[in-house]
Short mmCIF file of C-alpha atoms in Angstrom, two decimals:
data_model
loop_
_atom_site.label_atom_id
_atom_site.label_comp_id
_atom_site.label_asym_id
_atom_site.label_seq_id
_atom_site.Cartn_x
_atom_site.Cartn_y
_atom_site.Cartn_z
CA UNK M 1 13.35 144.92 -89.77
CA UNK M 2 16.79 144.29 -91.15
CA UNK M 3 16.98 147.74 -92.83
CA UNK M 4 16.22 149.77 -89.38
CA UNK M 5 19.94 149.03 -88.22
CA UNK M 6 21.40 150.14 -91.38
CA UNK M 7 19.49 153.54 -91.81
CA UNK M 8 20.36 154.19 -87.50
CA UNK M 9 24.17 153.41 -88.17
CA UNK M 10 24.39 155.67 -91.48
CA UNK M 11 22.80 158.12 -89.74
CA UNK M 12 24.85 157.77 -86.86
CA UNK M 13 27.65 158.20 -89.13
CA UNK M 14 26.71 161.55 -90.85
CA UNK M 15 25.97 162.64 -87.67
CA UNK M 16 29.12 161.89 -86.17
CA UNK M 17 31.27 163.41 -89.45
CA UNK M 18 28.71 166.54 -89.08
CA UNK M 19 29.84 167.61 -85.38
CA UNK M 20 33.47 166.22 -86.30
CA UNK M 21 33.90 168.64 -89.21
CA UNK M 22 31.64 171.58 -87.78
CA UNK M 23 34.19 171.13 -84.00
CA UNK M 24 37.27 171.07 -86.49
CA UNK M 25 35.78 174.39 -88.49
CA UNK M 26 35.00 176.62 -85.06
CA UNK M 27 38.16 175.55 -83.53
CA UNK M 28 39.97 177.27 -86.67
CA UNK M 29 38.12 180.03 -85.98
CA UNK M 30 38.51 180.30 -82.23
CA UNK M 31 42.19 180.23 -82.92
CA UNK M 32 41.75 182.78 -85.49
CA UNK M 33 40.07 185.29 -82.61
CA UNK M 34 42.53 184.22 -80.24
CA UNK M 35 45.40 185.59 -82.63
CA UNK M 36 43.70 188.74 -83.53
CA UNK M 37 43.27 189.47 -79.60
CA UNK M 38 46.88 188.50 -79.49
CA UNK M 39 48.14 190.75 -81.50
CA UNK M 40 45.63 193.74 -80.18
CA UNK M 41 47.32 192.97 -76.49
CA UNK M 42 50.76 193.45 -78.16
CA UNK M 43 51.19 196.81 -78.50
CA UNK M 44 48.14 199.11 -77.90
CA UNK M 45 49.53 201.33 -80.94
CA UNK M 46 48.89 197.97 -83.30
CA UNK M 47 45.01 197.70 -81.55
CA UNK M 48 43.53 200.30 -84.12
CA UNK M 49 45.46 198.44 -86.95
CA UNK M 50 43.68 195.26 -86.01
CA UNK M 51 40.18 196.53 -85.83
CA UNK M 52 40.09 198.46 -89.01
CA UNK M 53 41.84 195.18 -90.78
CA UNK M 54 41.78 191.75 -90.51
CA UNK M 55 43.75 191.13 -93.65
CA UNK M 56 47.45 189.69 -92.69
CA UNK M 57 48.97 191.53 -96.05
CA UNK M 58 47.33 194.65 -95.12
CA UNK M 59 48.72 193.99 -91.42
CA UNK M 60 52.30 193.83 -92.28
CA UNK M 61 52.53 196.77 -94.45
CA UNK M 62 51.41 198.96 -91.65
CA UNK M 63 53.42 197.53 -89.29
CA UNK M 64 56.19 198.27 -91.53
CA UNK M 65 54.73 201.54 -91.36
CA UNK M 66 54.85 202.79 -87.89
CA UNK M 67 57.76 202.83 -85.68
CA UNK M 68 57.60 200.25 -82.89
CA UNK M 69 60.51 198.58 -81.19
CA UNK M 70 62.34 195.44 -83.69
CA UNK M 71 61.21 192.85 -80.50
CA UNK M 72 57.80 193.82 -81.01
CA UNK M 73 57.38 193.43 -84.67
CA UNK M 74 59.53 190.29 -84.57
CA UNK M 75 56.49 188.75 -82.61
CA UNK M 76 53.96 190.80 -84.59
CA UNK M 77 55.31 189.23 -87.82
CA UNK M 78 55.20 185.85 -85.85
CA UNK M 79 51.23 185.92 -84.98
CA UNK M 80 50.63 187.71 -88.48
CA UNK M 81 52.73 184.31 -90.09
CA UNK M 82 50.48 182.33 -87.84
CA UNK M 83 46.92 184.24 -89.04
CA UNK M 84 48.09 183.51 -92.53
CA UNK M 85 48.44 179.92 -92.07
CA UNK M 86 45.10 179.53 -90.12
CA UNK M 87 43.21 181.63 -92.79
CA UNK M 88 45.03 179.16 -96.01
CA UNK M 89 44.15 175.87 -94.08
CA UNK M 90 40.75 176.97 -92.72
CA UNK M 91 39.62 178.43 -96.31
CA UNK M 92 41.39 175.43 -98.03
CA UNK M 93 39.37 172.90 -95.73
CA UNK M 94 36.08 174.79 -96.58
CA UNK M 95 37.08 174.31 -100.61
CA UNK M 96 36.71 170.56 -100.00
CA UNK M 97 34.04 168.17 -101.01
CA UNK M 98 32.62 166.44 -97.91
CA UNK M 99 33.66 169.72 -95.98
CA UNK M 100 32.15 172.24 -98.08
CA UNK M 101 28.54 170.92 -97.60
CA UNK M 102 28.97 171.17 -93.26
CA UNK M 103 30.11 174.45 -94.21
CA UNK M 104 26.84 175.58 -96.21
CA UNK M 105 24.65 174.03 -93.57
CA UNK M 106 26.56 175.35 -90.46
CA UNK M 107 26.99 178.55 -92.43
CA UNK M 108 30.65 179.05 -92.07
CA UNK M 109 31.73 181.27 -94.27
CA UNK M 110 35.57 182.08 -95.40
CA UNK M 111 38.04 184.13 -93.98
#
């Protein structure tokens, strides 16, 4: 009877760093979406940039590209910045140990 508690609380505990980690991983995503749609809402000339690529790098040189006003890239660049950053924190959080194994059994994949 003394191990019952034990076994409930540890697997209480994986549990609880399960939905943690899997919440922390969709809300980087979410934010990722939310960005993307940002950016599409922009400027309808940048929507058919966004769909074909996803790729910040890719992003910048064809914004760099076409001719749209300097106050519209300036905040293009700005979400594009902010893409980047989500995609290097949500891939480097999915390189970890303890996160890498929610990862493969949630399925989340990198960006």
């Amino acid at each position: 009877m003394g191990f019952i508690p034990l076994f409930i609380m540890l697997g209480g505990g994986c549990l609880l760093f399960y939905l943690t980690v899997k919440n922390a991983l969709q809300r980087k995503l979410n934010q990722q979406k939310e960005l993307l749609f940002k950016l599409n809402s922009l400027n309808p000339d940048l929507g058919i940039l966004v769909e074909d690529a996803s790729d910040p790098d890719l992003l910048i040189a064809a914004l760099k590209d076409k001719q749209i006003d300097k106050s519209i890239t300036q905040k293009a660049l700005k979400i594009i910045r902010d893409l980047k950053v989500n995609r290097i924190q949500y891939n480097a959080l999915l390189k970890k140990a303890p996160y890498n194994w929610v990862g493969k059994i949630a399925r989340f994949q990198a960006i």
